[in-house]
JSON list of C-alpha atoms in Angstrom, two decimals:
[
{"chain": "A", "resi": 1, "resn": "MET", "atom": "CA", "xyz": [33.52, 2.56, -22.33]},
{"chain": "A", "resi": 2, "resn": "HIS", "atom": "CA", "xyz": [33.08, 4.89, -19.37]},
{"chain": "A", "resi": 3, "resn": "ASN", "atom": "CA", "xyz": [34.60, 2.48, -16.86]},
{"chain": "A", "resi": 4, "resn": "ASP", "atom": "CA", "xyz": [37.37, 4.88, -15.84]},
{"chain": "A", "resi": 5, "resn": "ASP", "atom": "CA", "xyz": [35.03, 7.80, -15.49]},
{"chain": "A", "resi": 6, "resn": "PRO", "atom": "CA", "xyz": [33.53, 8.03, -11.99]},
{"chain": "A", "resi": 7, "resn": "VAL", "atom": "CA", "xyz": [30.49, 9.82, -13.36]},
{"chain": "A", "resi": 8, "resn": "HIS", "atom": "CA", "xyz": [29.72, 6.89, -15.62]},
{"chain": "A", "resi": 9, "resn": "LYS", "atom": "CA", "xyz": [30.72, 4.14, -13.23]},
{"chain": "A", "resi": 10, "resn": "ALA", "atom": "CA", "xyz": [28.78, 0.94, -13.60]},
{"chain": "A", "resi": 11, "resn": "ARG", "atom": "CA", "xyz": [25.29, 1.42, -12.29]},
{"chain": "A", "resi": 12, "resn": "LYS", "atom": "CA", "xyz": [22.60, -1.03, -11.45]},
{"chain": "A", "resi": 13, "resn": "ARG", "atom": "CA", "xyz": [19.81, -0.58, -13.93]},
{"chain": "A", "resi": 14, "resn": "VAL", "atom": "CA", "xyz": [16.74, 0.99, -12.37]},
{"chain": "A", "resi": 15, "resn": "ARG", "atom": "CA", "xyz": [13.94, -1.51, -11.80]},
{"chain": "A", "resi": 16, "resn": "ARG", "atom": "CA", "xyz": [11.57, 0.39, -9.53]},
{"chain": "A", "resi": 17, "resn": "VAL", "atom": "CA", "xyz": [10.58, 4.07, -9.52]},
{"chain": "A", "resi": 18, "resn": "ALA", "atom": "CA", "xyz": [8.49, 5.83, -6.88]},
{"chain": "A", "resi": 19, "resn": "ILE", "atom": "CA", "xyz": [6.57, 8.94, -7.87]},
{"chain": "A", "resi": 20, "resn": "VAL", "atom": "CA", "xyz": [5.05, 11.29, -5.31]},
{"chain": "A", "resi": 21, "resn": "LEU", "atom": "CA", "xyz": [2.25, 13.41, -6.75]},
{"chain": "A", "resi": 22, "resn": "SER", "atom": "CA", "xyz": [0.06, 16.07, -5.17]},
{"chain": "A", "resi": 23, "resn": "THR", "atom": "CA", "xyz": [-1.48, 17.79, -8.20]},
{"chain": "A", "resi": 24, "resn": "GLY", "atom": "CA", "xyz": [-5.14, 17.09, -8.94]},
{"chain": "A", "resi": 25, "resn": "SER", "atom": "CA", "xyz": [-7.41, 17.08, -11.95]},
{"chain": "A", "resi": 26, "resn": "TYR", "atom": "CA", "xyz": [-7.62, 20.25, -14.01]},
{"chain": "A", "resi": 27, "resn": "GLN", "atom": "CA", "xyz": [-4.93, 22.08, -12.02]},
{"chain": "A", "resi": 28, "resn": "ARG", "atom": "CA", "xyz": [-1.74, 21.76, -14.01]},
{"chain": "A", "resi": 29, "resn": "GLU", "atom": "CA", "xyz": [-0.15, 19.42, -16.52]},
{"chain": "A", "resi": 30, "resn": "ALA", "atom": "CA", "xyz": [1.81, 17.48, -13.92]},
{"chain": "A", "resi": 31, "resn": "PRO", "atom": "CA", "xyz": [-0.54, 14.45, -13.72]},
{"chain": "A", "resi": 32, "resn": "THR", "atom": "CA", "xyz": [-0.51, 14.07, -17.50]},
{"chain": "A", "resi": 33, "resn": "THR", "atom": "CA", "xyz": [3.28, 14.35, -17.62]},
{"chain": "A", "resi": 34, "resn": "VAL", "atom": "CA", "xyz": [3.61, 11.83, -14.81]},
{"chain": "A", "resi": 35, "resn": "LEU", "atom": "CA", "xyz": [1.37, 9.38, -16.63]},
{"chain": "A", "resi": 36, "resn": "ARG", "atom": "CA", "xyz": [3.20, 9.88, -19.92]},
{"chain": "A", "resi": 37, "resn": "LEU", "atom": "CA", "xyz": [6.47, 9.17, -18.12]},
{"chain": "A", "resi": 38, "resn": "ALA", "atom": "CA", "xyz": [5.01, 6.23, -16.19]},
{"chain": "A", "resi": 39, "resn": "GLU", "atom": "CA", "xyz": [3.88, 4.65, -19.45]},
{"chain": "A", "resi": 40, "resn": "LYS", "atom": "CA", "xyz": [7.39, 4.96, -20.88]},
{"chain": "A", "resi": 41, "resn": "LEU", "atom": "CA", "xyz": [8.93, 3.45, -17.74]},
{"chain": "A", "resi": 42, "resn": "LEU", "atom": "CA", "xyz": [6.45, 0.55, -17.75]},
{"chain": "A", "resi": 43, "resn": "GLU", "atom": "CA", "xyz": [7.31, -0.12, -21.39]},
{"chain": "A", "resi": 44, "resn": "ARG", "atom": "CA", "xyz": [10.89, -0.56, -20.26]},
{"chain": "A", "resi": 45, "resn": "GLY", "atom": "CA", "xyz": [9.93, -3.10, -17.64]},
{"chain": "A", "resi": 46, "resn": "ILE", "atom": "CA", "xyz": [10.34, -0.68, -14.76]},
{"chain": "A", "resi": 47, "resn": "GLU", "atom": "CA", "xyz": [7.88, -0.97, -11.90]},
{"chain": "A", "resi": 48, "resn": "VAL", "atom": "CA", "xyz": [6.18, 2.32, -11.10]},
{"chain": "A", "resi": 49, "resn": "ASN", "atom": "CA", "xyz": [4.65, 3.11, -7.72]},
{"chain": "A", "resi": 50, "resn": "VAL", "atom": "CA", "xyz": [2.68, 6.32, -7.41]},
{"chain": "A", "resi": 51, "resn": "TRP", "atom": "CA", "xyz": [1.74, 7.81, -4.07]},
{"chain": "A", "resi": 52, "resn": "ALA", "atom": "CA", "xyz": [-1.00, 10.38, -4.62]},
{"chain": "A", "resi": 53, "resn": "PHE", "atom": "CA", "xyz": [-1.86, 12.84, -1.91]},
{"chain": "A", "resi": 54, "resn": "GLU", "atom": "CA", "xyz": [-3.53, 16.23, -1.43]},
{"chain": "A", "resi": 55, "resn": "GLU", "atom": "CA", "xyz": [-5.48, 17.14, -4.60]},
{"chain": "A", "resi": 56, "resn": "ALA", "atom": "CA", "xyz": [-4.01, 14.18, -6.52]},
{"chain": "A", "resi": 57, "resn": "VAL", "atom": "CA", "xyz": [-6.47, 11.90, -4.73]},
{"chain": "A", "resi": 58, "resn": "THR", "atom": "CA", "xyz": [-9.17, 13.28, -7.05]},
{"chain": "A", "resi": 59, "resn": "LEU", "atom": "CA", "xyz": [-7.43, 11.83, -10.12]},
{"chain": "A", "resi": 60, "resn": "THR", "atom": "CA", "xyz": [-8.76, 8.37, -9.33]},
{"chain": "A", "resi": 61, "resn": "ASN", "atom": "CA", "xyz": [-12.30, 9.50, -8.55]},
{"chain": "A", "resi": 62, "resn": "ARG", "atom": "CA", "xyz": [-14.37, 7.04, -10.58]},
{"chain": "A", "resi": 63, "resn": "GLU", "atom": "CA", "xyz": [-17.35, 9.42, -10.60]},
{"chain": "A", "resi": 64, "resn": "GLN", "atom": "CA", "xyz": [-15.64, 11.81, -13.00]},
{"chain": "A", "resi": 65, "resn": "ILE", "atom": "CA", "xyz": [-17.76, 12.19, -16.11]},
{"chain": "A", "resi": 66, "resn": "GLU", "atom": "CA", "xyz": [-16.61, 12.69, -19.65]},
{"chain": "A", "resi": 67, "resn": "HIS", "atom": "CA", "xyz": [-18.30, 15.79, -21.03]},
{"chain": "A", "resi": 68, "resn": "ASN", "atom": "CA", "xyz": [-19.11, 16.44, -24.66]},
{"chain": "A", "resi": 69, "resn": "GLU", "atom": "CA", "xyz": [-17.27, 19.33, -26.23]},
{"chain": "A", "resi": 70, "resn": "PRO", "atom": "CA", "xyz": [-19.28, 22.31, -27.55]},
{"chain": "A", "resi": 71, "resn": "PRO", "atom": "CA", "xyz": [-20.29, 21.83, -31.22]},
{"chain": "A", "resi": 72, "resn": "SER", "atom": "CA", "xyz": [-18.01, 24.61, -32.43]},
{"chain": "A", "resi": 73, "resn": "LEU", "atom": "CA", "xyz": [-14.97, 22.98, -30.82]},
{"chain": "A", "resi": 74, "resn": "LYS", "atom": "CA", "xyz": [-15.65, 19.38, -31.82]},
{"chain": "A", "resi": 75, "resn": "PRO", "atom": "CA", "xyz": [-13.75, 19.70, -35.12]},
{"chain": "A", "resi": 76, "resn": "VAL", "atom": "CA", "xyz": [-10.67, 20.67, -33.11]},
{"chain": "A", "resi": 77, "resn": "LEU", "atom": "CA", "xyz": [-11.02, 18.76, -29.85]},
{"chain": "A", "resi": 78, "resn": "GLY", "atom": "CA", "xyz": [-13.13, 15.80, -30.90]},
{"chain": "A", "resi": 79, "resn": "GLU", "atom": "CA", "xyz": [-16.38, 14.63, -29.37]},
{"chain": "A", "resi": 80, "resn": "SER", "atom": "CA", "xyz": [-15.26, 14.71, -25.77]},
{"chain": "A", "resi": 81, "resn": "HIS", "atom": "CA", "xyz": [-12.23, 14.77, -23.52]},
{"chain": "A", "resi": 82, "resn": "ALA", "atom": "CA", "xyz": [-11.51, 11.98, -21.12]},
{"chain": "A", "resi": 83, "resn": "PRO", "atom": "CA", "xyz": [-10.62, 12.67, -17.48]},
{"chain": "A", "resi": 84, "resn": "VAL", "atom": "CA", "xyz": [-7.06, 11.86, -16.44]},
{"chain": "A", "resi": 85, "resn": "GLY", "atom": "CA", "xyz": [-8.42, 8.95, -14.41]},
{"chain": "A", "resi": 86, "resn": "ARG", "atom": "CA", "xyz": [-9.12, 7.09, -17.65]},
{"chain": "A", "resi": 87, "resn": "PHE", "atom": "CA", "xyz": [-5.40, 7.17, -18.42]},
{"chain": "A", "resi": 88, "resn": "ILE", "atom": "CA", "xyz": [-4.58, 5.88, -14.93]},
{"chain": "A", "resi": 89, "resn": "ASP", "atom": "CA", "xyz": [-7.07, 3.06, -15.36]},
{"chain": "A", "resi": 90, "resn": "GLN", "atom": "CA", "xyz": [-5.43, 2.06, -18.65]},
{"chain": "A", "resi": 91, "resn": "LEU", "atom": "CA", "xyz": [-1.95, 2.04, -17.13]},
{"chain": "A", "resi": 92, "resn": "LEU", "atom": "CA", "xyz": [-3.10, -0.04, -14.17]},
{"chain": "A", "resi": 93, "resn": "ARG", "atom": "CA", "xyz": [-4.56, -2.58, -16.58]},
{"chain": "A", "resi": 94, "resn": "ALA", "atom": "CA", "xyz": [-1.51, -2.46, -18.84]},
{"chain": "A", "resi": 95, "resn": "GLY", "atom": "CA", "xyz": [0.57, -3.47, -15.85]},
{"chain": "A", "resi": 96, "resn": "LEU", "atom": "CA", "xyz": [-1.24, -6.78, -15.72]},
{"chain": "A", "resi": 97, "resn": "HIS", "atom": "CA", "xyz": [0.83, -7.92, -18.69]},
{"chain": "A", "resi": 98, "resn": "GLY", "atom": "CA", "xyz": [4.22, -6.43, -17.93]},
{"chain": "A", "resi": 99, "resn": "ALA", "atom": "CA", "xyz": [5.82, -4.19, -15.38]},
{"chain": "A", "resi": 100, "resn": "LYS", "atom": "CA", "xyz": [3.19, -3.24, -12.87]},
{"chain": "A", "resi": 101, "resn": "MET", "atom": "CA", "xyz": [2.06, 0.10, -11.56]},
{"chain": "A", "resi": 102, "resn": "ASP", "atom": "CA", "xyz": [0.65, 0.53, -8.08]},
{"chain": "A", "resi": 103, "resn": "TRP", "atom": "CA", "xyz": [-1.36, 3.66, -7.37]},
{"chain": "A", "resi": 104, "resn": "VAL", "atom": "CA", "xyz": [-1.93, 4.48, -3.72]},
{"chain": "A", "resi": 105, "resn": "THR", "atom": "CA", "xyz": [-4.27, 7.26, -2.65]},
{"chain": "A", "resi": 106, "resn": "CYS", "atom": "CA", "xyz": [-3.68, 8.89, 0.71]},
{"chain": "A", "resi": 107, "resn": "ILE", "atom": "CA", "xyz": [-6.62, 7.97, 2.93]},
{"chain": "A", "resi": 108, "resn": "LEU", "atom": "CA", "xyz": [-6.61, 11.19, 4.93]},
{"chain": "A", "resi": 109, "resn": "CYS", "atom": "CA", "xyz": [-6.52, 13.38, 1.83]},
{"chain": "A", "resi": 110, "resn": "ALA", "atom": "CA", "xyz": [-9.28, 11.29, 0.22]},
{"chain": "A", "resi": 111, "resn": "GLN", "atom": "CA", "xyz": [-11.48, 11.50, 3.30]},
{"chain": "A", "resi": 112, "resn": "GLU", "atom": "CA", "xyz": [-10.99, 15.26, 3.54]},
{"chain": "A", "resi": 113, "resn": "ARG", "atom": "CA", "xyz": [-12.13, 15.63, -0.07]},
{"chain": "A", "resi": 114, "resn": "GLY", "atom": "CA", "xyz": [-14.98, 13.13, 0.16]},
{"chain": "A", "resi": 115, "resn": "VAL", "atom": "CA", "xyz": [-13.57, 10.78, -2.46]},
{"chain": "A", "resi": 116, "resn": "GLU", "atom": "CA", "xyz": [-12.46, 7.85, -0.31]},
{"chain": "A", "resi": 117, "resn": "LYS", "atom": "CA", "xyz": [-15.51, 5.79, -1.30]},
{"chain": "A", "resi": 118, "resn": "HIS", "atom": "CA", "xyz": [-15.30, 6.86, -4.93]},
{"chain": "A", "resi": 119, "resn": "GLN", "atom": "CA", "xyz": [-11.87, 5.50, -5.86]},
{"chain": "A", "resi": 120, "resn": "MET", "atom": "CA", "xyz": [-11.68, 3.55, -9.10]},
{"chain": "A", "resi": 121, "resn": "GLY", "atom": "CA", "xyz": [-10.91, -0.14, -9.13]},
{"chain": "A", "resi": 122, "resn": "GLY", "atom": "CA", "xyz": [-7.19, -0.69, -8.92]},
{"chain": "A", "resi": 123, "resn": "ALA", "atom": "CA", "xyz": [-6.47, 2.40, -6.88]},
{"chain": "A", "resi": 124, "resn": "ILE", "atom": "CA", "xyz": [-5.39, 1.48, -3.36]},
{"chain": "A", "resi": 125, "resn": "VAL", "atom": "CA", "xyz": [-6.43, 3.65, -0.45]},
{"chain": "A", "resi": 126, "resn": "GLY", "atom": "CA", "xyz": [-3.39, 3.71, 1.78]},
{"chain": "A", "resi": 127, "resn": "THR", "atom": "CA", "xyz": [-1.33, 5.59, 4.29]},
{"chain": "A", "resi": 128, "resn": "LEU", "atom": "CA", "xyz": [2.03, 7.23, 4.76]},
{"chain": "A", "resi": 129, "resn": "GLY", "atom": "CA", "xyz": [3.28, 3.72, 5.46]},
{"chain": "A", "resi": 130, "resn": "ASP", "atom": "CA", "xyz": [2.82, 2.96, 1.79]},
{"chain": "A", "resi": 131, "resn": "LEU", "atom": "CA", "xyz": [4.84, 6.04, 0.88]},
{"chain": "A", "resi": 132, "resn": "TRP", "atom": "CA", "xyz": [7.56, 4.82, 3.22]},
{"chain": "A", "resi": 133, "resn": "LYS", "atom": "CA", "xyz": [7.60, 1.44, 1.51]},
{"chain": "A", "resi": 134, "resn": "PHE", "atom": "CA", "xyz": [7.55, 2.94, -1.97]},
{"chain": "A", "resi": 135, "resn": "VAL", "atom": "CA", "xyz": [10.45, 5.27, -1.24]},
{"chain": "A", "resi": 136, "resn": "GLY", "atom": "CA", "xyz": [12.40, 2.66, 0.68]},
{"chain": "A", "resi": 137, "resn": "GLY", "atom": "CA", "xyz": [12.04, 0.11, -2.11]},
{"chain": "A", "resi": 138, "resn": "ALA", "atom": "CA", "xyz": [12.70, 2.45, -5.01]},
{"chain": "A", "resi": 139, "resn": "ASP", "atom": "CA", "xyz": [15.85, 2.74, -7.06]},
{"chain": "A", "resi": 140, "resn": "GLN", "atom": "CA", "xyz": [14.71, 6.20, -8.04]},
{"chain": "A", "resi": 141, "resn": "VAL", "atom": "CA", "xyz": [12.32, 8.64, -6.39]},
{"chain": "A", "resi": 142, "resn": "ILE", "atom": "CA", "xyz": [10.62, 11.47, -8.25]},
{"chain": "A", "resi": 143, "resn": "ALA", "atom": "CA", "xyz": [8.75, 14.01, -6.14]},
{"chain": "A", "resi": 144, "resn": "ILE", "atom": "CA", "xyz": [6.52, 16.34, -8.11]},
{"chain": "A", "resi": 145, "resn": "PRO", "atom": "CA", "xyz": [6.19, 19.62, -6.21]},
{"chain": "A", "resi": 146, "resn": "ALA", "atom": "CA", "xyz": [2.91, 21.32, -5.48]},
{"chain": "A", "resi": 147, "resn": "TYR", "atom": "CA", "xyz": [2.57, 24.79, -6.94]},
{"chain": "A", "resi": 148, "resn": "ARG", "atom": "CA", "xyz": [1.25, 27.45, -4.67]},
{"chain": "B", "resi": 1, "resn": "MET", "atom": "CA", "xyz": [30.83, 13.20, -8.85]},
{"chain": "B", "resi": 2, "resn": "GLY", "atom": "CA", "xyz": [27.17, 12.53, -9.35]},
{"chain": "B", "resi": 3, "resn": "ARG", "atom": "CA", "xyz": [24.80, 12.04, -12.21]},
{"chain": "B", "resi": 4, "resn": "LEU", "atom": "CA", "xyz": [21.93, 14.43, -11.66]},
{"chain": "B", "resi": 5, "resn": "LEU", "atom": "CA", "xyz": [18.62, 15.14, -13.34]},
{"chain": "B", "resi": 6, "resn": "VAL", "atom": "CA", "xyz": [16.88, 18.49, -13.04]},
{"chain": "B", "resi": 7, "resn": "VAL", "atom": "CA", "xyz": [13.41, 18.66, -14.55]},
{"chain": "B", "resi": 8, "resn": "ASP", "atom": "CA", "xyz": [11.95, 22.09, -15.09]},
{"chain": "B", "resi": 9, "resn": "SER", "atom": "CA", "xyz": [8.19, 22.07, -15.60]},
{"chain": "B", "resi": 10, "resn": "ARG", "atom": "CA", "xyz": [7.60, 25.73, -14.85]},
{"chain": "B", "resi": 11, "resn": "ASP", "atom": "CA", "xyz": [8.14, 28.81, -16.95]},
{"chain": "B", "resi": 12, "resn": "LEU", "atom": "CA", "xyz": [11.42, 30.15, -15.63]},
{"chain": "B", "resi": 13, "resn": "THR", "atom": "CA", "xyz": [10.05, 33.69, -15.86]},
{"chain": "B", "resi": 14, "resn": "GLU", "atom": "CA", "xyz": [6.80, 32.90, -14.05]},
{"chain": "B", "resi": 15, "resn": "TYR", "atom": "CA", "xyz": [8.21, 32.89, -10.56]},
{"chain": "B", "resi": 16, "resn": "ALA", "atom": "CA", "xyz": [10.83, 35.11, -8.96]},
{"chain": "B", "resi": 17, "resn": "LYS", "atom": "CA", "xyz": [12.99, 32.12, -8.10]},
{"chain": "B", "resi": 18, "resn": "GLY", "atom": "CA", "xyz": [12.87, 30.72, -11.64]},
{"chain": "B", "resi": 19, "resn": "PRO", "atom": "CA", "xyz": [16.20, 32.14, -12.83]},
{"chain": "B", "resi": 20, "resn": "SER", "atom": "CA", "xyz": [17.94, 30.47, -9.90]},
{"chain": "B", "resi": 21, "resn": "LEU", "atom": "CA", "xyz": [17.39, 27.07, -11.50]},
{"chain": "B", "resi": 22, "resn": "PRO", "atom": "CA", "xyz": [19.86, 27.60, -14.38]},
{"chain": "B", "resi": 23, "resn": "LEU", "atom": "CA", "xyz": [22.29, 29.01, -11.83]},
{"chain": "B", "resi": 24, "resn": "LEU", "atom": "CA", "xyz": [21.93, 25.84, -9.78]},
{"chain": "B", "resi": 25, "resn": "VAL", "atom": "CA", "xyz": [22.58, 23.70, -12.85]},
{"chain": "B", "resi": 26, "resn": "GLU", "atom": "CA", "xyz": [25.59, 25.81, -13.75]},
{"chain": "B", "resi": 27, "resn": "GLU", "atom": "CA", "xyz": [27.04, 25.48, -10.25]},
{"chain": "B", "resi": 28, "resn": "LEU", "atom": "CA", "xyz": [26.47, 21.73, -10.19]},
{"chain": "B", "resi": 29, "resn": "CYS", "atom": "CA", "xyz": [28.28, 21.42, -13.52]},
{"chain": "B", "resi": 30, "resn": "ARG", "atom": "CA", "xyz": [31.16, 23.54, -12.26]},
{"chain": "B", "resi": 31, "resn": "GLN", "atom": "CA", "xyz": [31.46, 21.20, -9.28]},
{"chain": "B", "resi": 32, "resn": "GLY", "atom": "CA", "xyz": [31.96, 18.37, -11.75]},
{"chain": "B", "resi": 33, "resn": "HIS", "atom": "CA", "xyz": [28.54, 16.73, -11.73]},
{"chain": "B", "resi": 34, "resn": "ASP", "atom": "CA", "xyz": [27.04, 15.28, -14.86]},
{"chain": "B", "resi": 35, "resn": "VAL", "atom": "CA", "xyz": [23.81, 17.27, -15.09]},
{"chain": "B", "resi": 36, "resn": "THR", "atom": "CA", "xyz": [20.81, 16.85, -17.38]},
{"chain": "B", "resi": 37, "resn": "LEU", "atom": "CA", "xyz": [18.30, 19.70, -17.46]},
{"chain": "B", "resi": 38, "resn": "PHE", "atom": "CA", "xyz": [15.05, 18.41, -18.96]},
{"chain": "B", "resi": 39, "resn": "LEU", "atom": "CA", "xyz": [12.50, 21.06, -19.91]},
{"chain": "B", "resi": 40, "resn": "VAL", "atom": "CA", "xyz": [8.86, 19.97, -19.95]},
{"chain": "B", "resi": 41, "resn": "GLU", "atom": "CA", "xyz": [5.42, 21.61, -19.79]},
{"chain": "B", "resi": 42, "resn": "ASN", "atom": "CA", "xyz": [5.88, 25.39, -19.36]},
{"chain": "B", "resi": 43, "resn": "GLY", "atom": "CA", "xyz": [9.58, 24.81, -18.82]},
{"chain": "B", "resi": 44, "resn": "VAL", "atom": "CA", "xyz": [10.08, 24.81, -22.58]},
{"chain": "B", "resi": 45, "resn": "ILE", "atom": "CA", "xyz": [8.83, 28.40, -22.95]},
{"chain": "B", "resi": 46, "resn": "ALA", "atom": "CA", "xyz": [12.21, 29.89, -22.10]},
{"chain": "B", "resi": 47, "resn": "ALA", "atom": "CA", "xyz": [13.84, 27.60, -24.65]},
{"chain": "B", "resi": 48, "resn": "ARG", "atom": "CA", "xyz": [12.06, 29.13, -27.62]},
{"chain": "B", "resi": 49, "resn": "ARG", "atom": "CA", "xyz": [14.64, 30.57, -29.99]},
{"chain": "B", "resi": 50, "resn": "GLY", "atom": "CA", "xyz": [14.65, 34.33, -29.52]},
{"chain": "B", "resi": 51, "resn": "ALA", "atom": "CA", "xyz": [12.73, 34.20, -26.25]},
{"chain": "B", "resi": 52, "resn": "ALA", "atom": "CA", "xyz": [13.05, 37.35, -24.21]},
{"chain": "B", "resi": 53, "resn": "ALA", "atom": "CA", "xyz": [13.56, 35.35, -21.03]},
{"chain": "B", "resi": 54, "resn": "GLY", "atom": "CA", "xyz": [17.28, 35.87, -21.30]},
{"chain": "B", "resi": 55, "resn": "ILE", "atom": "CA", "xyz": [18.23, 32.40, -20.14]},
{"chain": "B", "resi": 56, "resn": "ALA", "atom": "CA", "xyz": [21.66, 31.76, -21.65]},
{"chain": "B", "resi": 57, "resn": "PHE", "atom": "CA", "xyz": [21.18, 28.10, -22.46]},
{"chain": "B", "resi": 58, "resn": "ASP", "atom": "CA", "xyz": [24.16, 28.14, -24.82]},
{"chain": "B", "resi": 59, "resn": "ALA", "atom": "CA", "xyz": [26.45, 29.31, -22.03]},
{"chain": "B", "resi": 60, "resn": "LEU", "atom": "CA", "xyz": [24.86, 26.79, -19.68]},
{"chain": "B", "resi": 61, "resn": "SER", "atom": "CA", "xyz": [25.47, 24.07, -22.23]},
{"chain": "B", "resi": 62, "resn": "ASP", "atom": "CA", "xyz": [29.11, 25.15, -22.44]},
{"chain": "B", "resi": 63, "resn": "THR", "atom": "CA", "xyz": [29.49, 24.32, -18.75]},
{"chain": "B", "resi": 64, "resn": "GLY", "atom": "CA", "xyz": [28.64, 20.70, -19.63]},
{"chain": "B", "resi": 65, "resn": "ALA", "atom": "CA", "xyz": [24.91, 20.58, -18.92]},
{"chain": "B", "resi": 66, "resn": "HIS", "atom": "CA", "xyz": [22.78, 18.44, -21.22]},
{"chain": "B", "resi": 67, "resn": "ILE", "atom": "CA", "xyz": [19.73, 20.59, -21.93]},
{"chain": "B", "resi": 68, "resn": "LEU", "atom": "CA", "xyz": [16.76, 18.81, -23.45]},
{"chain": "B", "resi": 69, "resn": "ALA", "atom": "CA", "xyz": [13.27, 20.00, -24.37]},
{"chain": "B", "resi": 70, "resn": "ASP", "atom": "CA", "xyz": [10.21, 17.73, -24.49]},
{"chain": "B", "resi": 71, "resn": "ASP", "atom": "CA", "xyz": [8.75, 17.58, -28.00]},
{"chain": "B", "resi": 72, "resn": "VAL", "atom": "CA", "xyz": [5.10, 17.32, -26.93]},
{"chain": "B", "resi": 73, "resn": "SER", "atom": "CA", "xyz": [5.42, 20.36, -24.68]},
{"chain": "B", "resi": 74, "resn": "CYS", "atom": "CA", "xyz": [7.10, 22.32, -27.49]},
{"chain": "B", "resi": 75, "resn": "ARG", "atom": "CA", "xyz": [4.46, 21.39, -30.05]},
{"chain": "B", "resi": 76, "resn": "ALA", "atom": "CA", "xyz": [1.66, 22.29, -27.62]},
{"chain": "B", "resi": 77, "resn": "ARG", "atom": "CA", "xyz": [3.14, 25.77, -27.35]},
{"chain": "B", "resi": 78, "resn": "GLY", "atom": "CA", "xyz": [3.96, 26.27, -31.02]},
{"chain": "B", "resi": 79, "resn": "ILE", "atom": "CA", "xyz": [7.70, 26.14, -30.42]},
{"chain": "B", "resi": 80, "resn": "ARG", "atom": "CA", "xyz": [9.43, 24.99, -33.58]},
{"chain": "B", "resi": 81, "resn": "GLU", "atom": "CA", "xyz": [12.92, 26.33, -33.05]},
{"chain": "B", "resi": 82, "resn": "LEU", "atom": "CA", "xyz": [14.91, 25.95, -29.88]},
{"chain": "B", "resi": 83, "resn": "ALA", "atom": "CA", "xyz": [17.47, 28.31, -28.42]},
{"chain": "B", "resi": 84, "resn": "PRO", "atom": "CA", "xyz": [21.13, 27.47, -28.96]},
{"chain": "B", "resi": 85, "resn": "GLY", "atom": "CA", "xyz": [22.31, 24.93, -26.43]},
{"chain": "B", "resi": 86, "resn": "VAL", "atom": "CA", "xyz": [18.93, 23.17, -26.17]},
{"chain": "B", "resi": 87, "resn": "SER", "atom": "CA", "xyz": [18.35, 19.86, -27.94]},
{"chain": "B", "resi": 88, "resn": "PRO", "atom": "CA", "xyz": [14.98, 18.38, -28.88]},
{"chain": "B", "resi": 89, "resn": "SER", "atom": "CA", "xyz": [14.01, 15.35, -26.85]},
{"chain": "B", "resi": 90, "resn": "ASP", "atom": "CA", "xyz": [11.03, 13.37, -25.64]},
{"chain": "B", "resi": 91, "resn": "LEU", "atom": "CA", "xyz": [9.83, 11.25, -22.74]},
{"chain": "B", "resi": 92, "resn": "ASP", "atom": "CA", "xyz": [11.26, 8.10, -24.31]},
{"chain": "B", "resi": 93, "resn": "HIS", "atom": "CA", "xyz": [14.68, 9.71, -24.02]},
{"chain": "B", "resi": 94, "resn": "LEU", "atom": "CA", "xyz": [13.95, 10.78, -20.44]},
{"chain": "B", "resi": 95, "resn": "ALA", "atom": "CA", "xyz": [12.75, 7.29, -19.51]},
{"chain": "B", "resi": 96, "resn": "ASP", "atom": "CA", "xyz": [15.93, 5.79, -20.98]},
{"chain": "B", "resi": 97, "resn": "LYS", "atom": "CA", "xyz": [18.02, 8.14, -18.89]},
{"chain": "B", "resi": 98, "resn": "ILE", "atom": "CA", "xyz": [16.05, 7.38, -15.72]},
{"chain": "B", "resi": 99, "resn": "ALA", "atom": "CA", "xyz": [16.41, 3.66, -16.43]},
{"chain": "B", "resi": 100, "resn": "ASP", "atom": "CA", "xyz": [20.18, 4.15, -16.43]},
{"chain": "B", "resi": 101, "resn": "GLY", "atom": "CA", "xyz": [19.90, 5.77, -13.00]},
{"chain": "B", "resi": 102, "resn": "PHE", "atom": "CA", "xyz": [20.56, 9.15, -11.47]},
{"chain": "B", "resi": 103, "resn": "ASP", "atom": "CA", "xyz": [22.05, 9.93, -8.09]},
{"chain": "B", "resi": 104, "resn": "ASN", "atom": "CA", "xyz": [19.31, 12.47, -7.57]},
{"chain": "B", "resi": 105, "resn": "ILE", "atom": "CA", "xyz": [16.31, 13.87, -9.37]},
{"chain": "B", "resi": 106, "resn": "LEU", "atom": "CA", "xyz": [15.04, 17.38, -8.74]},
{"chain": "B", "resi": 107, "resn": "TRP", "atom": "CA", "xyz": [11.65, 18.19, -10.27]},
{"chain": "B", "resi": 108, "resn": "TYR", "atom": "CA", "xyz": [10.87, 21.92, -10.31]}
]
């Protein structure tokens, strides 16, 4: 119905999205928002490739421990709160049965933070070459800015 | 003209450059672009009805911008009523729009 409108000209439906993320655990909401959005994209059959660098390499640290909430807060918050990495793990596994998500952790950033050897299963330790491939192969690129 | 998505995840009053984002959206609309401004995380704070931030979302909407606010972010901040010009939305809606494709996405 928008065929004559250049703004709504026929577009190829997006099949692959690249997300560039630099925000780590417990800094801001960005990782959670990214994962919420990634889940919605995967549900639509869209492949999601995340390139995590700087503090975002800590998101996939498998050594993160779930802590119990203080007794007074348990009625509100529940028994404990899961680290963001749990959500990533679930999305990586969900991709086994539909659109897939690849999660690449920058090797230099991971080495600098001592988490290279602590990456969870499914997370790929990679390089800027992976970012190049993700961006080059994406129909849509979303770069989440760092806040300083 | 292009189809553009601007995502605002920061409180527009938190940083000195915040108010420039609505101005950017307004200018892009005036140039004829089809612009969606999606407010998420602290970006929804300025969209609270009666907020003192002074962002004229109704005027921005009049320029043709589609201004949407994420429901989860609103609920997390106790925002029940949105400023004129802002429509309630969610990440399903955003994902649908991304699936249709944008010429560019700016995430602030």
